[in-house]
Structures are given as structure tokens and as C-alpha cells.
XYZ file of C-alpha atoms in Angstrom:
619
model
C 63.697 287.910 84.992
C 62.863 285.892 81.947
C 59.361 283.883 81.262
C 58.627 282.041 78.197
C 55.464 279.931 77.322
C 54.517 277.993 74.743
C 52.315 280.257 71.615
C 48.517 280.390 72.358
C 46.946 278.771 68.904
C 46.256 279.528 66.126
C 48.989 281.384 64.732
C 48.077 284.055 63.310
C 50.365 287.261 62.447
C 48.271 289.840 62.721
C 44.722 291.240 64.321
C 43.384 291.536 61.130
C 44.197 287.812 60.370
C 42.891 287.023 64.010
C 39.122 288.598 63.255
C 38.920 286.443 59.899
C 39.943 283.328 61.816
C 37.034 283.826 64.311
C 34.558 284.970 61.289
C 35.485 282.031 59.449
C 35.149 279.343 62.899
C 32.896 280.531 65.110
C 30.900 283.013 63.274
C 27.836 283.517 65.442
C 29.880 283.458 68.414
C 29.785 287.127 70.511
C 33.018 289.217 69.723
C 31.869 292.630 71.375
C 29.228 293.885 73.340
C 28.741 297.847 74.342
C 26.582 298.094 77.163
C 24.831 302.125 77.145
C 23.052 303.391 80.123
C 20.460 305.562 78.790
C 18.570 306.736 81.885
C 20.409 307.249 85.214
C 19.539 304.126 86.983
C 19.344 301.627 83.818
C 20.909 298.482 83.726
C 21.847 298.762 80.230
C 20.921 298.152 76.846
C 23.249 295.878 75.062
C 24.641 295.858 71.386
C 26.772 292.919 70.583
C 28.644 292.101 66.885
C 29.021 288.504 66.065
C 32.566 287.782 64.890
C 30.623 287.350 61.254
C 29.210 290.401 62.169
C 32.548 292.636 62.815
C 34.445 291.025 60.019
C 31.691 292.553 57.881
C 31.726 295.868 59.980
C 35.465 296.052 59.281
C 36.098 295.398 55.906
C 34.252 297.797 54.405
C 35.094 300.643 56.815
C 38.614 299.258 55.709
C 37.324 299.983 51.754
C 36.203 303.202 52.532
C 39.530 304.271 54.562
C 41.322 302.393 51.523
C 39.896 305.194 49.205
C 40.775 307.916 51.563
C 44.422 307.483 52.341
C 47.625 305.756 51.084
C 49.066 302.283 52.578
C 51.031 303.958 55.879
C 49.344 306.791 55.975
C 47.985 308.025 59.722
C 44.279 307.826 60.305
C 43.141 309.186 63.674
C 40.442 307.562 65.765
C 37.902 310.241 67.262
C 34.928 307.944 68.003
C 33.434 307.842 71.267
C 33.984 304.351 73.186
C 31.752 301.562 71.707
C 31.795 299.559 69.061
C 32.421 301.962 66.134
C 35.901 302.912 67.930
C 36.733 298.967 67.341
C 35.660 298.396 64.008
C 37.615 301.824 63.338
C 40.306 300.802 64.715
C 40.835 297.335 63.044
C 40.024 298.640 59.814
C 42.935 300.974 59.805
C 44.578 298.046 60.339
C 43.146 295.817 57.601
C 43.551 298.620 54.979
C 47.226 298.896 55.592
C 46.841 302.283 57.700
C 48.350 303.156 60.821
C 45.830 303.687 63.397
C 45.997 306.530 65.955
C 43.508 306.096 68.408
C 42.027 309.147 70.072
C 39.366 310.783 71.275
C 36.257 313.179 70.382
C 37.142 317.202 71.231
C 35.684 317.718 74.488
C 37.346 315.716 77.226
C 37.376 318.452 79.600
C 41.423 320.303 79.631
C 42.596 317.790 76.818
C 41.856 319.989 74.022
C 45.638 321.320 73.671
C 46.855 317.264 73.515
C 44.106 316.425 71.163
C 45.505 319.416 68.914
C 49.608 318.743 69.793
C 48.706 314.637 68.670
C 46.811 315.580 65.913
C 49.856 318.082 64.200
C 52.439 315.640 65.282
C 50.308 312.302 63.472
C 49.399 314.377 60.639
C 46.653 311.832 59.660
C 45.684 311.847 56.237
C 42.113 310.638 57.285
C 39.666 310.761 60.750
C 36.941 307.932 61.685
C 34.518 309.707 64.207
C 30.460 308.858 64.035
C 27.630 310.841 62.182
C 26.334 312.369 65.229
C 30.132 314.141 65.886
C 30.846 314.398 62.456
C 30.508 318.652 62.724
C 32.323 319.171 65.628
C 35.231 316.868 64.736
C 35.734 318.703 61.256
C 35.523 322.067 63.280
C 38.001 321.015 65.491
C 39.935 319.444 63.078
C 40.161 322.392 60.798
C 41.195 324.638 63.680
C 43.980 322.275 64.205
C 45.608 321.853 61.120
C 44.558 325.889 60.381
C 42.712 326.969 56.988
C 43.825 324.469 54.833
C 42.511 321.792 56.604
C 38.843 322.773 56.165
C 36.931 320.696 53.768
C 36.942 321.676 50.257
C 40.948 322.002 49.403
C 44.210 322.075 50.611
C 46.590 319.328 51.291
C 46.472 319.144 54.981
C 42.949 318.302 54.483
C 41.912 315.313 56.952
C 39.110 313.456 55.707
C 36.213 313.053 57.562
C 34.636 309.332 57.795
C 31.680 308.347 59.656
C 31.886 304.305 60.932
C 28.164 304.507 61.130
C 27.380 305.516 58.102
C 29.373 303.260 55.437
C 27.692 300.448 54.251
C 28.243 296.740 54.375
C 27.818 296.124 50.851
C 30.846 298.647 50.831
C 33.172 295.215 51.884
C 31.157 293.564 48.594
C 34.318 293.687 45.883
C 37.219 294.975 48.615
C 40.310 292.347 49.112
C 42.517 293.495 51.572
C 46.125 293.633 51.424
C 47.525 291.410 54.206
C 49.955 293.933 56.176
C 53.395 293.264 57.290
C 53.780 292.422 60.787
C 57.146 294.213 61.172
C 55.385 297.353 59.667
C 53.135 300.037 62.163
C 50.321 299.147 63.112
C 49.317 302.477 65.373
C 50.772 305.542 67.403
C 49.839 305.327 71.152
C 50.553 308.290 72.463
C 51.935 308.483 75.874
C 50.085 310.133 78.340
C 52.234 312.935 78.918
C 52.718 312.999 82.310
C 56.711 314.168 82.209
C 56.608 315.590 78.592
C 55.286 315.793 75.823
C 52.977 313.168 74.253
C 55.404 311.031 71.932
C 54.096 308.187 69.481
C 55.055 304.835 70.244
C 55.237 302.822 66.621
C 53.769 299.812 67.820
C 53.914 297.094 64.745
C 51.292 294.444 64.206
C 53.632 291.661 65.231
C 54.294 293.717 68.582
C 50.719 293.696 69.817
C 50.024 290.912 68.470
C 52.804 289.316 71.094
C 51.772 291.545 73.763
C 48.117 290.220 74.282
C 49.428 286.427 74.278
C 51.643 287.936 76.581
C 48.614 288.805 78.464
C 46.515 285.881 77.691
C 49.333 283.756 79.039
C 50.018 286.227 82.382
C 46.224 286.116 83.295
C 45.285 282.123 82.853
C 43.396 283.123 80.013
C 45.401 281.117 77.194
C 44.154 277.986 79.228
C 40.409 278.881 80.223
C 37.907 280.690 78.117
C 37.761 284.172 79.705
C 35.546 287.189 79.472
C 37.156 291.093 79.126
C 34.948 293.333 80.685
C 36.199 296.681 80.644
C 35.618 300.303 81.207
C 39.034 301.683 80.499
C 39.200 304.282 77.556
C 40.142 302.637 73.863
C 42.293 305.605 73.464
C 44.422 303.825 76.815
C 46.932 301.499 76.215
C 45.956 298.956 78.407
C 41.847 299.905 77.522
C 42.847 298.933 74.074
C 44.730 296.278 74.508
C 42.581 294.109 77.332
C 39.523 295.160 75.527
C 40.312 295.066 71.862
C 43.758 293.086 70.631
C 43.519 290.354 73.709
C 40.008 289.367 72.943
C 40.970 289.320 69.100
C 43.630 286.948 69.580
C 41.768 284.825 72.053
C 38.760 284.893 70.310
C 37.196 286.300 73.628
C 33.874 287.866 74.356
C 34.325 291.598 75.358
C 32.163 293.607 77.126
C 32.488 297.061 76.975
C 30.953 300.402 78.665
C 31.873 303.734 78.434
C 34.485 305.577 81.455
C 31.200 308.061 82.406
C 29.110 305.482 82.685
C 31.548 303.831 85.495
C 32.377 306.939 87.198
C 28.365 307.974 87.412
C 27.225 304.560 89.207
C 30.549 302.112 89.681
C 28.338 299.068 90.329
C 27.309 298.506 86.684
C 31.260 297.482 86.207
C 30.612 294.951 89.360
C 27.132 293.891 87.662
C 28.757 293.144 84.533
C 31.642 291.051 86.367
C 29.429 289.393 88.231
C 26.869 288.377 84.817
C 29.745 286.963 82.931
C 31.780 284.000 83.799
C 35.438 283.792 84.306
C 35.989 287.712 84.027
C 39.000 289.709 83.548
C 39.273 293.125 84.237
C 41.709 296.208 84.831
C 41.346 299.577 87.050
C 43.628 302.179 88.525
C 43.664 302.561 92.645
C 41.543 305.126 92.402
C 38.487 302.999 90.347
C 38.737 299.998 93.321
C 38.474 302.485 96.406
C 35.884 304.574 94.681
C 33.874 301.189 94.458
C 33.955 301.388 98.174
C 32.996 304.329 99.130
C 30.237 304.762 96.553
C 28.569 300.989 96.155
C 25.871 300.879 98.719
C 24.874 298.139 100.367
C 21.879 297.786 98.741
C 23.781 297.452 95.150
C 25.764 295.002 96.758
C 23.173 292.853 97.741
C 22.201 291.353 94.309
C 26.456 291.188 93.086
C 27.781 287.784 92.948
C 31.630 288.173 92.215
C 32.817 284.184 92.861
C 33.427 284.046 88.744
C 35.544 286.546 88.672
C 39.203 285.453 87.215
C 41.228 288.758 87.693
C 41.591 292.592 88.695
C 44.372 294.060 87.245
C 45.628 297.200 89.295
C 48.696 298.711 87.041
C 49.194 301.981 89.335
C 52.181 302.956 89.989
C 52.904 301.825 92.424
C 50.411 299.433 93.545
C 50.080 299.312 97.434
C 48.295 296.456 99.059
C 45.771 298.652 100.880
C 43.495 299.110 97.729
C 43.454 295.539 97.452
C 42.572 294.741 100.905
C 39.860 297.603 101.268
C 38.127 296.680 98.099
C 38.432 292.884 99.250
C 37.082 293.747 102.340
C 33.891 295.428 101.035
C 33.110 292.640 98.640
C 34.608 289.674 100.255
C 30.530 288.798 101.096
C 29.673 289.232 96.939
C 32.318 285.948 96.449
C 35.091 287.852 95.195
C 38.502 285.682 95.550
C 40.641 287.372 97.372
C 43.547 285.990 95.280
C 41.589 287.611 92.051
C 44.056 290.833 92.184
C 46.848 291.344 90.422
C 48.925 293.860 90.640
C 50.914 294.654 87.011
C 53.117 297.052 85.581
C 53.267 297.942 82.181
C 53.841 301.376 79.450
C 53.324 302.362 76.493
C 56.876 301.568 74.958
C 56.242 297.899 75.480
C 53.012 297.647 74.031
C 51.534 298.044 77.334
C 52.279 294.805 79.289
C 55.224 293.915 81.014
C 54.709 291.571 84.426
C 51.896 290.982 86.433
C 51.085 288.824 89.692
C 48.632 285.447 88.621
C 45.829 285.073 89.727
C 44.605 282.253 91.877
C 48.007 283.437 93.873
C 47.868 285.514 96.751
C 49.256 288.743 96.884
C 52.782 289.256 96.977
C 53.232 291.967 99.741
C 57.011 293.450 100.667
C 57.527 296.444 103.816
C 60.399 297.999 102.660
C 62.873 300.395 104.766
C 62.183 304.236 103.837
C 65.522 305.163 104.014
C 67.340 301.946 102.719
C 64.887 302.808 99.612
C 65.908 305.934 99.353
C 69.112 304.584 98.831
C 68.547 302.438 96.298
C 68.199 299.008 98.557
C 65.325 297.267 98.970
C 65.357 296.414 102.924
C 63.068 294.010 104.405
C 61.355 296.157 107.477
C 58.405 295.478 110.168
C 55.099 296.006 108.372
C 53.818 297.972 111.390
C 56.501 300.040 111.614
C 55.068 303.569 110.441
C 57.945 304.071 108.680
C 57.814 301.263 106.231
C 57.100 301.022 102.887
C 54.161 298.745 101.875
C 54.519 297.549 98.367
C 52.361 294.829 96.385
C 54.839 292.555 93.985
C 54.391 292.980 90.199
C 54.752 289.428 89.536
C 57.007 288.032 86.887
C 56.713 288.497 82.787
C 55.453 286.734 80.019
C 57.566 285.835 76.839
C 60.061 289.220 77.653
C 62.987 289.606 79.765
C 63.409 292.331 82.897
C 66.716 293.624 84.494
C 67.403 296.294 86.986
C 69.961 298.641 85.229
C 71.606 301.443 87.308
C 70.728 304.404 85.394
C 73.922 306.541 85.405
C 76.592 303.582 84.550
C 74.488 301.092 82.779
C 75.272 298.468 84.707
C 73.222 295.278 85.625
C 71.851 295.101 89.419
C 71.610 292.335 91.686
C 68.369 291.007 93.636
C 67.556 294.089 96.072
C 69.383 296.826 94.271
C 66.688 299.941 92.993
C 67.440 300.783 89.469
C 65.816 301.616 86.338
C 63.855 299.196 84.648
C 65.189 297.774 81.433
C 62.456 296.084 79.190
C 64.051 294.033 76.174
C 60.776 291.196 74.139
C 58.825 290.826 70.409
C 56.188 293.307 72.440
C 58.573 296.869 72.958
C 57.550 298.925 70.136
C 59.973 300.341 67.118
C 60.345 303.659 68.991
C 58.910 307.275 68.437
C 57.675 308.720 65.789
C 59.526 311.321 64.390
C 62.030 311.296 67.252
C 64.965 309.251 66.400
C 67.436 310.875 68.819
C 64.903 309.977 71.628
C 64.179 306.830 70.136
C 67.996 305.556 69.828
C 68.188 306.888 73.818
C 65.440 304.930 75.233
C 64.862 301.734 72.333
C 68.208 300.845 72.443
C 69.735 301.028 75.180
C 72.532 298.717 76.075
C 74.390 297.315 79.693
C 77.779 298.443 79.896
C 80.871 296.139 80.610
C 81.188 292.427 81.675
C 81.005 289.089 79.820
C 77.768 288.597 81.825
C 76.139 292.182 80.707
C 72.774 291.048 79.019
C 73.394 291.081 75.123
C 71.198 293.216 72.860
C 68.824 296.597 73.034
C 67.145 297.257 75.171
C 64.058 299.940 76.349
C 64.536 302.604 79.396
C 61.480 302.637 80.821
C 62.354 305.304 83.221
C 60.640 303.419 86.015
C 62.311 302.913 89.259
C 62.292 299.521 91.271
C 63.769 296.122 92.634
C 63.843 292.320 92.298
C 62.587 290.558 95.169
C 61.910 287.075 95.647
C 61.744 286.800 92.080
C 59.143 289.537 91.655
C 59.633 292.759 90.412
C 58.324 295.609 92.523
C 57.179 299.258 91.182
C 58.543 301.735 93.186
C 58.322 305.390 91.497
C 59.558 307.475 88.518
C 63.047 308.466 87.905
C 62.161 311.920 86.720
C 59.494 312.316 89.963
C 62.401 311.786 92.415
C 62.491 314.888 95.090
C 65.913 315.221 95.950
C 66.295 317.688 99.210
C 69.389 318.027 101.231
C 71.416 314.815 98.985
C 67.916 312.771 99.974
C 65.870 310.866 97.860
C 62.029 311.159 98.433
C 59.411 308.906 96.210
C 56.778 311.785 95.820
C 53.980 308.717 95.881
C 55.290 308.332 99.590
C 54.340 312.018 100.236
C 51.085 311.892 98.868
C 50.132 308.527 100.057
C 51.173 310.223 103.554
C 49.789 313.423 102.901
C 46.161 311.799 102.018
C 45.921 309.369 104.819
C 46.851 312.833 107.093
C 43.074 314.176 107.210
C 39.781 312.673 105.793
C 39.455 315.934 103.820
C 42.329 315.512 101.518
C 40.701 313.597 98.299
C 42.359 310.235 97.660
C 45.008 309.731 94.152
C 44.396 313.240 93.830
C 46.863 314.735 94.811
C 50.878 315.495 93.905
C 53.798 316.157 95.471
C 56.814 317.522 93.840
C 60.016 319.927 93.714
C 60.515 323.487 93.170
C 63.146 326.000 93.338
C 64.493 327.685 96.527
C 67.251 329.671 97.517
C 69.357 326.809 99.405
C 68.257 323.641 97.248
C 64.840 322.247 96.028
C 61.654 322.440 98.331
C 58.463 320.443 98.149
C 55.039 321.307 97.943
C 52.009 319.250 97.912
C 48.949 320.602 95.721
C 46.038 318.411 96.645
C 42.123 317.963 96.090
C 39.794 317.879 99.025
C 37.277 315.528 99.360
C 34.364 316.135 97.004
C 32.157 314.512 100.393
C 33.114 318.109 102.278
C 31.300 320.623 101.481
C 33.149 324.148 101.597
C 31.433 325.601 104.555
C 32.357 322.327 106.964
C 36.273 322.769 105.142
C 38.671 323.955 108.297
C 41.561 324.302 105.449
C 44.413 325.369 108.202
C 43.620 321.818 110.138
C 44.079 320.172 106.914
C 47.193 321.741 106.109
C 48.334 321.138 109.981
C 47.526 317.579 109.620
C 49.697 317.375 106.332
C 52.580 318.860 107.248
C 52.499 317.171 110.934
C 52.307 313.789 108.720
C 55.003 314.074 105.995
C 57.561 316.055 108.943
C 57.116 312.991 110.817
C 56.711 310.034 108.726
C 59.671 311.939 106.628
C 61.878 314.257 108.249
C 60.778 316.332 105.268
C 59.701 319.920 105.805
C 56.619 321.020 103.297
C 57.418 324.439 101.710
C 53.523 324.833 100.843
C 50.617 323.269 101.221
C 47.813 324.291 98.707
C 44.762 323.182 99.189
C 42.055 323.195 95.763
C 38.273 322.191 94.647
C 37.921 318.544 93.360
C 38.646 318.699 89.755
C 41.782 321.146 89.787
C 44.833 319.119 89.916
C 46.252 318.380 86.740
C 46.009 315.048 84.840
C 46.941 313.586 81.745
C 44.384 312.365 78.931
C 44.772 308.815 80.734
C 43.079 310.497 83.935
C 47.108 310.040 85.554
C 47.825 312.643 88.257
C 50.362 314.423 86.015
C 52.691 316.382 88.430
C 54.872 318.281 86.075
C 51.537 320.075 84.670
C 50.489 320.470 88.162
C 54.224 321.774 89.402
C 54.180 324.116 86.204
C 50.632 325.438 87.499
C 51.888 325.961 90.510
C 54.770 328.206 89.197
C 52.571 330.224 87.028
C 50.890 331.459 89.878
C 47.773 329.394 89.424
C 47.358 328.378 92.917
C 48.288 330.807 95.681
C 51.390 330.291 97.477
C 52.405 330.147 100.984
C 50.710 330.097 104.333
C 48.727 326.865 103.062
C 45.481 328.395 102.051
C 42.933 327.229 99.711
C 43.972 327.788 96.227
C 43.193 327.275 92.438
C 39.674 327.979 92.029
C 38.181 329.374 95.356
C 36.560 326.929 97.527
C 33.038 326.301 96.848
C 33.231 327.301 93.077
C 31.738 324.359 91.343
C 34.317 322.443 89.942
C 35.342 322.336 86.262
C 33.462 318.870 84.123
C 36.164 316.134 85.103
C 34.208 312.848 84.952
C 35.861 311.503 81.668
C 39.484 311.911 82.675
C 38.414 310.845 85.922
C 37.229 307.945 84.856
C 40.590 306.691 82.964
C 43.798 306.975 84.770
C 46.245 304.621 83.521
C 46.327 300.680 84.362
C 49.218 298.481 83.435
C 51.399 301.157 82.467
């Protein structure tokens, strides 16, 4: 799969060199607003930096961060979303730093990943905001140990406050134009198989990947709007909110993941107030939309400007897309406004996506032929189809289908891992160049034809179809019982659709040890509408295991059911089912007979609205 477009204009080489463009041409043009919600029901207050405006902001953050650390060295973002988290973030860049964007201490069951990132970046220097400034040198000294407290040592991180330097601090500065082939930041992966690693992502790489974007979504034709909720820490949050308005010299609109999550029609009211909008969500953001918006929200939501809704879950199914159509088709939303993408961190965070103005492309795959590793056609009403929304094609990169054991390039149809080879896939991982030669560059085995060059293992599963590439699970998530292959996104999309208790995208299936081979167990989250007194926990777990036996063939080993809030996710709010399996092993969650497990039903549950909030879109 190969797409190539002609550059969006100007040319510029780096963000940095993108904000001065804008300063310089349309000064008093918006660049970023940051919508707060104050009181419960407000409608917002908004804070918006010119271009002139954010030029300023940024140059003489990038001074100050200039006097703190070397050219290269790491600076960590802990700012809270808004508007200080983007001028921190560019300013690393301006000053020749290498931005590692973050977040505060806090984010409920994060706090180990915050502390693993922080002594694997070893940043030199840390932008947060006066009104943090304590608890992120607390924190920050507990992770680096004594010598990182303020007042000596060389593991000292420095502590500056984006709010508090001064313009005039940009008076005498020049900066340094950077490289584009050098580093530009670390996203971190989310860590839902291992580890969090740090993708080197250079300035010329993200630079590509939001034309990439631009191009993908219409918006390198059409003046767009970003309007986005996603975390700046994200990958895709950062990008469609930050680097692709940059580059476009785009207006974007930004509120903060809590704020969403508390009352999920301010993101609809801020679609609807600004014209051709663009914006991304996991499943679970579209389908909370309908179930929480009431119809008296809805009546004052006009959604006919609306350009696109980027869904990046993996995998998309077409059901989100037609229930949230449904419940807003009446508001003007286009029904051809969602597009389903797929993206990671390796690449940037873009990869392919459906256009919009284009309807849906929708495949019902065989079960078992996908299983496999073929992508059958099947009845969509047969209940033992697969119902898959089509990725689209890419933008300016090139996509195969590799097998995974013998490196060889599939045909239309075959499953395989995808293989990910354009100016947007990052250098590799930081301090992991054994990993980084496995996965960066990769290469097809055998043939004249083979596709030439390096190329990046994604370690996503999935198939070309009528010239679309479709998402269809993780190669490390594959349940493998009796020499069968089961997608455990199959499992929990039957397991949740089994009873109206079981909470939806919060749940995970996956593998553990048993005397003859692996067996399966589904932890999942009920409902946080059932209270624990109505909660008839055996006819949930009847209704589960009836569903996935059937649907199948697959016998559940357990079937634990726990208090919203308890299933493990990643910092990016992603179901992460290797923390959850671990759990689960450790004795976390009571085992066998299908009871209710983790913390007892009707304990309240632990403070989970900012992760969430921010499960991952587009990768």
C-alpha cells in the first residue's frame, strides 16, 4: 500500500520554524485556545494565544530551558493539559532539547510509570506550572533518590515553572535552529505488553507525520479546526492537537480529559461552535457520548460542520460508529464524518486512516478463516462473523503484510504483521539498540520482488482488503488453546454484549497457565449504572460463558467479575491486559467459581477519571 501527495506549503523543517512562520504572517490569527470549566455546569472560559502571542510564550521559556540544560539534553514535560504544556513543549524544541512529554504525579495507578520514564529519560530539566511546582520536586526527588533534591547533586532535575518566566526573558535569546535528523522528543509507549520504551522521534519525523495527517483528513486543502480532548502526553493528543495545527497553521481548541469524561457534551459543543472540525476519540469516548448526552444537551448541538472523527481503537468495529451516528444523526452530523485509523507510537503516531466525506468501509470476516490467518468474506448476520471497519489507505508511507515467522511479503487477504517503512517511523528506542535493530529495521526475506529497505514491526496483526488495510488484533494478545487462534478483542467484544451488566471496553480477556495447555479468563468491569445490591454476579457470569462457548467453541476457565475502576490500564487509559493477567496471577482477584473479585462489590471505586478519559486513538 503506498500513497504519496504533493508537500502541504510552506516548507518548513521543523515545528519551531513552523510557529515563526505563522508569528511572522498571520500574527493575530488564533493558534490555541484552552477551554476550563470552572463550575460543574459552565460552558467554559476560554484562553487563546495569538501565533504572535506563542512565539513570544516560547522563546523565552526556550531561554530559560537554554540556561538549564545542554543542547540534547532530556527535559520532561509535567504540566497539566493547557496551554503551558504547548509552549513547554515547543520550547524544548526551539532550545535544542529533547522534549519528553509527561504528566503531573497523580494520575491515579501511574505513579510507578511516571517514576520508570522519569529514571529511564534522565532529564536534566522539568517544565511543570507554579501551582505544582512542590509536588513535582517532591516527586521528582523521590525518583531520582537524595541527590536529586534541590540544592546539589548531579542527578538534580531542575525545576521550571512555564508560568512564571517572563516575556522579556525572549528579549536578547537567538535560538539555534535544530537539526531535523536530530531528536526532537521521547514518546513513551503506553506499556500495554512491556515496558514503556522511548520512541526517538526527530523533528523531520513529526514534522512529516502531521502533513501526513493534514493530507489523510482533507485538511491540507480546507482550513480546518483541531478540537481535542486527548491527553498531550498521547501520541495522537499531541500530534492532532499540537504538531498538525503548527504545520497547518490551524486553530486548536483544547480542554482537559476530566473535563470530557465529567460532562461529554462540552467536546460536542465545541465541535459544533467551530467550523470544519477535526477530532479523535477511542470507542469508548463515542459510546459514552451516547449513553450520557441527554436529550436536552442535544437539543442546542449542531454537528453539520463537522469534517472528521477519528476512532484509532484497535480494532475499530463499525458498531461505535453506527450507535454514535444514530444518536446524533438529528444534531447534522455526516454520517461519512468517521474515520476509522490506525496508528503507534513507532511511526510517529499516524499510519492510514479512512477519508472523510467517504462512507465507511465495513468487511464481515469468517471467525475461523481469521483465525487462520485469511481474511474470508462471510454473511454480516451470521453470529459468527467478524465485523471490522477498514483503516483506509496511508499518506506519504508505504504498508505491507509481512508473515511474522519467515519474513515474507503477503498477498491481498493473507493476516500478517504489519510492516510500516516512511520519513514519519521514528529512529528507534532509546537506550535499547538490540530492540531497536529488531523492530526499526526489519527486512523481507527472499525474492527479487521482496520490498527493499528497513522496515518497522509494528507487532499489529491484520489484512489487505480491497485496498484497505484492516486492524485486526495484537500479535503478543493472541490466545492460542488447543493449536487455535483466538483475537482476545473477539472475547471481550462477546463477553460485553453477553449481559447489560458487564461495563463496555472495560474489560480483557487473556491466557494463563494450565495443566494441559493455556486457558482463558475474562476479568471484566460491571456497569458503573448497577448498583451492587441489583448485581446478580452468577447470571452475569452465566451469560458470559454461555456467549463466548457459543459464539467460540471456547471454554472460559474463570470469569471474575470487579468494581468499575479495577481493570488495569495503561497511562493512555488502554485496557492493558498483561497488567491485568499479571493481577490476576498475583492473586488480586479471586479465582474460580466466577465470583465478584478485586475490590468487593460496592466498595467505592479507586479515582479513575483521568486515565479514563485517554485511551489511545490512532495508535
Amino acid at each position: 500500500m503506498d500513497s504519496r501527495r504533493p508537500p502541504l506549503s510552506p516548507t518548513c523543517r521543523t515545528l519551531p520554524q513552523y510557529v515563526r512562520h505563522w508569528a511572522e504572517t498571520a500574527p493575530d490569527r488564533r493558534a490555541f485556545t484552552f477551554v476550563e470549566y470552572p463550575a460543574p455546569h459552565s460552558r467554559g472560559v476560554h484562553r487563546t494565544l495569538t501565533w504572535r502571542r506563542l512565539d513570544l510564550r516560547v522563546r523565552a521559556l526556550a531561554a530559560r530551558l537554554a540556561e538549564q540544560a545542554e543542547p540534547g539534553a532530556r527535559v520532561a514535560l509535567l504540566c497539566p493539559q493547557g496551554t503551558d504544556y504547548v509552549t513547554g513543549f515547543l520550547a524544548a524544541l526551539t532550545a535544542g532539547l529533547v522534549a519528553v512529554p509527561l504528566y503531573p504525579p497523580g494520575l491515579p495507578g501511574h505513579t510507578d510509570r511516571l517514576s520508570g520514564v522519569l529514571a529511564d529519560a534522565r532529564p536534566t530539566a522539568v517544565v511543570t506550572t507554579s501551582r505544582l511546582r512542590q509536588e513535582v520536586q517532591d516527586f521528582c526527588a523521590r525518583a531520582v533518590g537524595d541527590e536529586g533534591k534541590d540544592g546539589g547533586g548531579e542527578g538534580r532535575m531542575r525545576i521550571v515553572c512555564a508560568d512564571e518566566v517572563p516575556d522579556d526573558n525572549a528579549r536578547d535569546w537567538r535560538p539555534v535552529e535544530p537539526d531535523a535528523g536530530a531528536t526532537a522528543y521521547l514518546q513513551y509507549t503506553s506499556g500495554s505488553t512491556r515496558a514503556p520504551a522511548g520512541v526517538e522521534i526527530t523533528h523531520a519525523n513529526v514534522v512529516a507525520n502531521a502533513r501526513q495527517a493534514l493530507t489523510a483528513y482533507g485538511a491540507d486543502a480546507h482550513p480546518v479546526t483541531c478540537v481535542g480532548w486527548l491527553p498531550l502526553y498521547h501520541d495522537m493528543g499531541l500530534v492532532l492537537s499540537v504538531a498538525a495545527p503548527v504545520v497547518r497553521g490551524a486553530l486548536s481548541v483544547l480542554m482537559d480529559p476530566a473535563a470530557f469524561l465529567n460532562e461529554p457534551v462540552r467536546w460536542l459543543r465545541l465541535l459544533g461552535a467551530h467550523p470544519r472540525a477535526i477530532s479523535a476519540a477511542p470507542n469508548f469516548a463515542y459510546d459514552y457520548c451516547v449513553g450520557a448526552v441527554t436529550d436536552a444537551q442535544k437539543a442546542d448541538l449542531r454537528l453539520d460542520g463537522v469534517t472528521a472523527l477519528i476512532n484509532g481503537s484497535e480494532p475499530v468495529r463499525p458498531g461505535t460508529a453506527d450507535r454514535f451516528h444514530a444518536a446524533f444523526a438529528d444534531r447534522g452530523l455526516p454520517a461519512t464524518a468517521h474515520c476509522p485509523s490506525y496508528g503507534l507510537a513507532e511511526a510517529t503516531v499516524f499510519v492510514s486512516a479512512a477519508r472523510p466525506g467517504v462512507p465507511l468501509g465495513r468487511f464481515a470476516l469468517d471467525r475461523d478463516a481469521l483465525a487462520a490467518g485469511k481474511a474470508l468474506p462471510a454473511r454480516p448476520d451470521d453470529p459468527r462473523a467478524v465485523l471490522l471497519a477498514g483503516c483506509g489507505t496511508p499518506a506519504g508511507q508505504r504498508v505491507r503484510i509481512a508473515d511474522p515467522v519467515t519474513r515474507a511479503v503477503l498477498s491481498e487477504g493473507e493476516v500478517g504483521e504489519i510492516w510500516v517503512q516512511g520519513p514519519n517511523v521514528g529512529r528507534g528506542y532509546w537506550n535499547r539498540r538490540e530492540e531497536s535493530e529488531r523492530v526499526f529495521g526489519a527486512e523481507f526475506a527472499g525474492g527479487s520482488e521482496a520490498p527493499d529497505g528497513r522496515w518497522l514491526r509494528t507487532g499489529d496483526l491484520g489484512a489487505v482488503l480491497e485496498g484497505q488495510l484492516i486492524v485486526t488484533g495484537r500479535l503478543k494478545d493472541l490466545v492460542i488453546v488447543d493449536g487455535r487462534n483466538h483475537y482476545p478483542q473477539d472475547l471481550e467484544a462477546t463477553a460485553q454484549e453477553a449481559h447489560p451488566a458487564v461495563r463496555r471496553d472495560r474489560l480483557a480477556a487473556f491466557a494463563v497457565p494450565g495443566g494441559a495447555g493455556e486457558r482463558v479468563v475474562v476479568v471484566a468491569e460491571h456497569a458503573r449504572t448497577v448498583s451492587p445490591a441489583e448485581l446478580d454476579v452468577r447470571a452475569v457470569v452465566r451469560a458470559v460463558r454461555g456467549a463466548v462457548s457459543s459464539r467460540h467453541g471456547l471454554r472460559l476457565a474463570d470469569v471474575v467479575l470487579v468494581p468499575p475502576g479495577t481493570v488495569a490500564r495503561t497511562s493512555s487509559g488502554k485496557v492493558s491486559r498483561a497488567l491485568t493477567r499479571a493481577r490476576y496471577l498475583e492473586g488480586a482477584y479471586p479465582q474460580g467459581g466466577g465470583k465478584a473479585g478485586g475490590t468487593p462489590v460496592g466498595t467505592p471505586p479507586p479515582a479513575d477519571a483521568a486515565a479514563d478519559s485517554t485511551s489511545r486513538a490512532a495508535g
